Short mmCIF file of C-alpha atoms and ligand atoms in Angstrom, two decimals:
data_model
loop_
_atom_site.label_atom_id
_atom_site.label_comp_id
_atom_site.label_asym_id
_atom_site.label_seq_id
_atom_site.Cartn_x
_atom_site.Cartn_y
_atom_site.Cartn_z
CA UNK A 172 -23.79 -24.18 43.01
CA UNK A 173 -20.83 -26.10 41.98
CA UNK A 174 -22.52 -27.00 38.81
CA UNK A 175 -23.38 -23.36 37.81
CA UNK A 176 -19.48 -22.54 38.63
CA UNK A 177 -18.56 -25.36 36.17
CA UNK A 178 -21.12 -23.47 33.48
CA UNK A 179 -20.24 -20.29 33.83
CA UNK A 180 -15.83 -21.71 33.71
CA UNK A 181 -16.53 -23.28 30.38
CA UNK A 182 -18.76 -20.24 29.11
CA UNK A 183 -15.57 -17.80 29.85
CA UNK A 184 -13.01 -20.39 28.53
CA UNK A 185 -15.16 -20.70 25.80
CA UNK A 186 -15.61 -16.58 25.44
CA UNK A 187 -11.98 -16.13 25.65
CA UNK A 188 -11.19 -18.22 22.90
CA UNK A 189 -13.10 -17.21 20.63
CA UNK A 190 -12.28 -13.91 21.51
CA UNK A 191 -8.03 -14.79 21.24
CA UNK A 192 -8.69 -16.67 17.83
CA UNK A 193 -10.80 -13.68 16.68
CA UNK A 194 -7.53 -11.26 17.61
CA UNK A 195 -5.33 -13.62 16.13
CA UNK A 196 -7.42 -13.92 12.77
CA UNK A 197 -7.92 -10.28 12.33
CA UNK A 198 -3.78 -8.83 13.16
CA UNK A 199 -2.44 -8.13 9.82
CA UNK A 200 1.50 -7.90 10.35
CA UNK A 201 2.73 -5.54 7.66
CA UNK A 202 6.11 -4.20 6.43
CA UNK A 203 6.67 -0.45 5.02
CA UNK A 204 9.53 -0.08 2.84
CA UNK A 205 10.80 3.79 2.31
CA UNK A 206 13.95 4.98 1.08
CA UNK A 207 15.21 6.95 -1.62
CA UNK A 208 12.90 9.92 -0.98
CA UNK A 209 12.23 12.26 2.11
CA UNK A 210 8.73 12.08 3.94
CA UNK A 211 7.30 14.01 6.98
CA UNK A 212 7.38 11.45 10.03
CA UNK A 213 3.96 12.15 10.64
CA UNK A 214 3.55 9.21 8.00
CA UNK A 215 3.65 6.84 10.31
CA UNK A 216 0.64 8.32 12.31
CA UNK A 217 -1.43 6.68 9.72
CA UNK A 218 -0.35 2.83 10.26
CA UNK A 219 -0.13 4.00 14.41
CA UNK A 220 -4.44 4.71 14.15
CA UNK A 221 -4.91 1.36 12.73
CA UNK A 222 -6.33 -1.15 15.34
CA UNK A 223 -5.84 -4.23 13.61
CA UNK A 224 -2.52 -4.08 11.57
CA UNK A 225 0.72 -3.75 13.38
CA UNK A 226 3.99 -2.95 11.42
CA UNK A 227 7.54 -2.89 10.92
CA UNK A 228 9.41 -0.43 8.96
CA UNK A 229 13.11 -0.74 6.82
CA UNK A 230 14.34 1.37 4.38
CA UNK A 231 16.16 0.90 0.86
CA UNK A 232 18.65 -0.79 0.03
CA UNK A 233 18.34 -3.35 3.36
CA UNK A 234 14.63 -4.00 2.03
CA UNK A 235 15.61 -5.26 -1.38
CA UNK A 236 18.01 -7.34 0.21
CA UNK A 237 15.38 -8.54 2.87
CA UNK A 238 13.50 -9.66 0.19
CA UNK A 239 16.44 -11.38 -1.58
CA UNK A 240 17.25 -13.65 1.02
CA UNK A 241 13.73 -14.39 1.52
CA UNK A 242 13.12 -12.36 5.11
CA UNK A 243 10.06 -11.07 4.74
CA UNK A 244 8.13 -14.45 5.09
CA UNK A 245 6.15 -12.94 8.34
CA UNK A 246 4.67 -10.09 6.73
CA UNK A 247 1.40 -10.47 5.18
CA UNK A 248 1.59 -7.60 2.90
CA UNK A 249 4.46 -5.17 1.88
CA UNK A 250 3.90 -1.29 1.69
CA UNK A 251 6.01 0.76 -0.93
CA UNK A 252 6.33 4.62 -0.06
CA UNK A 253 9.94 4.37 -1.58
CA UNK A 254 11.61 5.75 -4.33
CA UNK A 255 14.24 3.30 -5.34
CA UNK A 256 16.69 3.28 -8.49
CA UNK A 257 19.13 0.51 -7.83
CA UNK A 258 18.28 -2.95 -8.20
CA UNK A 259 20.18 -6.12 -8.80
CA UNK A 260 19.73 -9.54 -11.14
CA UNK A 261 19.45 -11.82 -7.60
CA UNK A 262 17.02 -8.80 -6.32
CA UNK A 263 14.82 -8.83 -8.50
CA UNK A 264 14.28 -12.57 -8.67
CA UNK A 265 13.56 -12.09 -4.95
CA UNK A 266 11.11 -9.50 -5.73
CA UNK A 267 9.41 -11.75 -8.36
CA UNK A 268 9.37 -14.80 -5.89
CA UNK A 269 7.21 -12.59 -3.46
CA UNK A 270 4.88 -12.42 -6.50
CA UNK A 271 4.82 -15.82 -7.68
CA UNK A 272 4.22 -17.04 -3.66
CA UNK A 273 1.09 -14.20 -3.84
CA UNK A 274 2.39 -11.67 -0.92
CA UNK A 275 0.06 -8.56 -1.54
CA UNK A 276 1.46 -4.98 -1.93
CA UNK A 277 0.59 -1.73 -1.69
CA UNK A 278 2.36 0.80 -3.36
CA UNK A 279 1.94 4.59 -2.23
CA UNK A 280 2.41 7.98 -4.26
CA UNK A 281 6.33 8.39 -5.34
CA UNK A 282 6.80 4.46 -5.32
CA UNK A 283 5.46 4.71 -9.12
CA UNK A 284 8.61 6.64 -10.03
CA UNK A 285 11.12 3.70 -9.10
CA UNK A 286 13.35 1.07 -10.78
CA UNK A 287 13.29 3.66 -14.09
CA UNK A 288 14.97 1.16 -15.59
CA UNK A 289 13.37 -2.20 -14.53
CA UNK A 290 11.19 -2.51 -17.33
CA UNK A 291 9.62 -5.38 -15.27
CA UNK A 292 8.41 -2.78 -12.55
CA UNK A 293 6.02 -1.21 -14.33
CA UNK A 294 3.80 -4.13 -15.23
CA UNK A 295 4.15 -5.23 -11.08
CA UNK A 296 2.97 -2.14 -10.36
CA UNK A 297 0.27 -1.20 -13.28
CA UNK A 298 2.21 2.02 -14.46
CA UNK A 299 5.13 4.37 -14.41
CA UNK A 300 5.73 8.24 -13.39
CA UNK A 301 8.32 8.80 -16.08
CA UNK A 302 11.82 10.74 -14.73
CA UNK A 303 12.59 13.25 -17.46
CA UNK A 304 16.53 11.74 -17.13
CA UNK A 305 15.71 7.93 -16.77
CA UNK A 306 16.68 5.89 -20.52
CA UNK A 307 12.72 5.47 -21.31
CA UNK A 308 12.81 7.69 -23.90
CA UNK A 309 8.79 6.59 -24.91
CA UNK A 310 7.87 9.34 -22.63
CA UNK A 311 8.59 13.14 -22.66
CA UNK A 312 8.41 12.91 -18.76
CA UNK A 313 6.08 13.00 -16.07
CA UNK A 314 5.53 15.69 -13.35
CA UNK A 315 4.17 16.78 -10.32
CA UNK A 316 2.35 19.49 -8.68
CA UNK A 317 2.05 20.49 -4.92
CA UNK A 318 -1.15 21.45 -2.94
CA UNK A 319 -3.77 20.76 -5.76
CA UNK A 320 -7.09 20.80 -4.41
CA UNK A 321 -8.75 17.13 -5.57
CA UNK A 322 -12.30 15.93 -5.35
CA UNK A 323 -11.70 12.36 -5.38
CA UNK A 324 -14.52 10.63 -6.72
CA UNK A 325 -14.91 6.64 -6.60
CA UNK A 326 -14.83 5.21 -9.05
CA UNK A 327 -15.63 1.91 -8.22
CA UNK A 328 -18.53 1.79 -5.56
CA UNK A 329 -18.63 -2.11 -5.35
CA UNK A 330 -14.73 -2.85 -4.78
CA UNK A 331 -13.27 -4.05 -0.93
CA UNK A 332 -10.67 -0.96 -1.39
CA UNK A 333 -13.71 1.44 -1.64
CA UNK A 334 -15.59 0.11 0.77
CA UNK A 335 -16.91 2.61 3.25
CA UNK A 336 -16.00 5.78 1.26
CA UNK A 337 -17.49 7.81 0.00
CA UNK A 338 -16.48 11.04 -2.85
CA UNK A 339 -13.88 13.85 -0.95
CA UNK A 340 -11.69 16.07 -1.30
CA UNK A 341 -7.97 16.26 -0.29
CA UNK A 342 -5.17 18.77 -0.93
CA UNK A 343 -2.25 16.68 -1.91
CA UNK A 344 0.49 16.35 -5.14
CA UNK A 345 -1.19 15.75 -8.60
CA UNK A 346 1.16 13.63 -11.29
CA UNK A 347 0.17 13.92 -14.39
CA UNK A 348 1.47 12.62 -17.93
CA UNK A 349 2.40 9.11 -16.13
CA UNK A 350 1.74 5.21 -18.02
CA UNK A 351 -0.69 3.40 -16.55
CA UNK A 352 -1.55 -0.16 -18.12
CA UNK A 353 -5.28 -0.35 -19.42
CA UNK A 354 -5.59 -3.54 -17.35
CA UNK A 355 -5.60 -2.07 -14.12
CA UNK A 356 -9.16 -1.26 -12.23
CA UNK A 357 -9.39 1.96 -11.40
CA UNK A 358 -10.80 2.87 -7.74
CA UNK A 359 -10.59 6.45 -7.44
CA UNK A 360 -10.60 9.78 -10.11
CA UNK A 361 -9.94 12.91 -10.06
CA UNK A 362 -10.80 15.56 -12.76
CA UNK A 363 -7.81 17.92 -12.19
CA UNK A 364 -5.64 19.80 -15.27
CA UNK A 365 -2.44 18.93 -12.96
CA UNK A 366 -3.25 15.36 -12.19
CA UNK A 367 -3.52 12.29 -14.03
CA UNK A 368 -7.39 10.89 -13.96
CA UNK A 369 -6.87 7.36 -12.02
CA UNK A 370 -5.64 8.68 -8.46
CA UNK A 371 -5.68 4.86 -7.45
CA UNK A 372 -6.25 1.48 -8.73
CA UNK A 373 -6.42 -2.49 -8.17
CA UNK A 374 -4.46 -4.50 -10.16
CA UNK A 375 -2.91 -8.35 -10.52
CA UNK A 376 0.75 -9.71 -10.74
CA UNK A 377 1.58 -13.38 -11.09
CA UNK A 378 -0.62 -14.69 -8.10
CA UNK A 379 -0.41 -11.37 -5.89
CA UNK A 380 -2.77 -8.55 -5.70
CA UNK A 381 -1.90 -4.69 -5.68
CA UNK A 382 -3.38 -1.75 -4.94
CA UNK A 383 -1.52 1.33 -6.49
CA UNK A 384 -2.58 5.05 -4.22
CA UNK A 385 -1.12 7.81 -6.37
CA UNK A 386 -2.31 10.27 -3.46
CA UNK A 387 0.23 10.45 -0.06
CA UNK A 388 2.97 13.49 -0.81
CA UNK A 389 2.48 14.88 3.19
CA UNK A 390 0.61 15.32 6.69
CA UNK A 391 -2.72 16.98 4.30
CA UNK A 392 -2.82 13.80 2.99
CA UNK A 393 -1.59 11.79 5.91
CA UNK A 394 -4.22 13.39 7.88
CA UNK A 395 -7.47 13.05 6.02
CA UNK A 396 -9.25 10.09 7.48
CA UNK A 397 -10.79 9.08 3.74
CA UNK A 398 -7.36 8.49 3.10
CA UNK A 399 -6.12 6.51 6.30
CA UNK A 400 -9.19 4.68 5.12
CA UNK A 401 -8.02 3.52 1.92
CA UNK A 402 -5.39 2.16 2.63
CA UNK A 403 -6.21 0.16 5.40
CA UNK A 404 -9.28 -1.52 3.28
CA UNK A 405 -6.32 -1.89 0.62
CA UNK A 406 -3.49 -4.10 2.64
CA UNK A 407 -6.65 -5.83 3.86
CA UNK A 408 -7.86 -6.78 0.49
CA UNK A 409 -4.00 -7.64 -0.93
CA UNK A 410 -3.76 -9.57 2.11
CA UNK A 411 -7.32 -11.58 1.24
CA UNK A 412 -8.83 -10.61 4.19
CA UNK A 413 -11.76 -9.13 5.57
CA UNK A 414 -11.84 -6.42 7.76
ZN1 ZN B 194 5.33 13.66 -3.30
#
């Protein structure tokens, strides 16, 4: 009797921790970085359904600074939804440093239209939604359209970011006329006359990854669980993990 207690102690220890290291492995600890332009709250709801990432939130300019003084060091993957103008020298070397040390990012919708000016940015991020005011003057502009009607097809069935999805459609803000650098790998199409044709792609910096999701304007989008999908398989794969 004693013997069998002894068994079935070490089978539970044993159980429970495998089952603590499995938690442990599998808890993503993320950062989401806003500021600069409005959002519905309901944002959050997205990063609240996800069982195995938990998250902290700042907001522009504190973020840049954050990143400056090297504060993010706990977070295994950042997540752009901001629309940010003003960066300095020292900021953007802290920016860059992220890169260089690999931290993965994911960038969301209206985060392609910041640091106009940061020529830099654009090759971080794999493209640019052009302000008609901002000093590129390449570019006539980009612009955007509410409420289009998409029919996202993937474009890449094979890719971690992908994984599980499959085509659908989502009513959401199209940009269209943006830059996008030929060496990112697109994920996701659309074939819209108000949208641009890559609605998301992968893409490399220095030693990080990135995944780039045009799609994200409000709760249609926030909602739509092929969505919430996407970008939890993306800060999974920036992060080098496995779901
Ligand atoms: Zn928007």
């Amino acid at each position: 009797m004693f013997k069998f207690i002894k068994v079935l102690f070490l089978i539970l220890t044993l159980v429970s921790l495998l089952y603590g290291r499995e938690e442990k492995r599998s808890m993503l600890n993320i950062l989401i970085i806003t500021g600069g332009h409005d959002f519905e709250a309901s944002f959050y709801e997205i990063f609240d359904s996800f069982e195995h990432i938990q998250y902290d939130t700042i907001s522009q300019p504190e973020a840049n600074q954050a990143m400056m003084f090297n504060q993010v060091g706990k977070y295994d993957v950042l997540v752009f939804y901001d629309m940010w103008q003003h960066i300095t020298e020292q900021e953007k070397v802290g920016f860059l440093n992220l890169l260089e040390k690999g931290r993965g990012i994911v960038f969301l919708h209206h985060s392609l239209a910041s640091y106009q000016n940061w020529a830099e940015y654009k090759n971080i991020i794999g493209g640019k939604y052009v302000l008609k005011e901002s000093d590129d003057q390449v570019s006539a502009g980009s612009t955007y359209k509410h409420d289009l009607i998409l029919h996202v097809k993937i474009a890449d069935t094979t890719h971690a970011v992908t994984d599980g999805l499959k085509d659908f459609q989502i009513k959401d803000e199209g940009y269209k006329g943006i830059e996008i650098l030929p060496s990112v790998q697109p994920l996701l199409t659309v074939s819209h006359t108000d949208c641009a044709e890559y609605v998301a792609w992968a893409h490399k910096y220095q030693n990080s990854k990135i995944v780039y999701i045009l799609l994200g304007h409000d709760h249609h989008a926030y909602q739509e669980e092929s969505y919430r999908k996407l970008i939890q398989n993306a800060i999974f794969w920036v992060a080098g993990k496995s779901i």
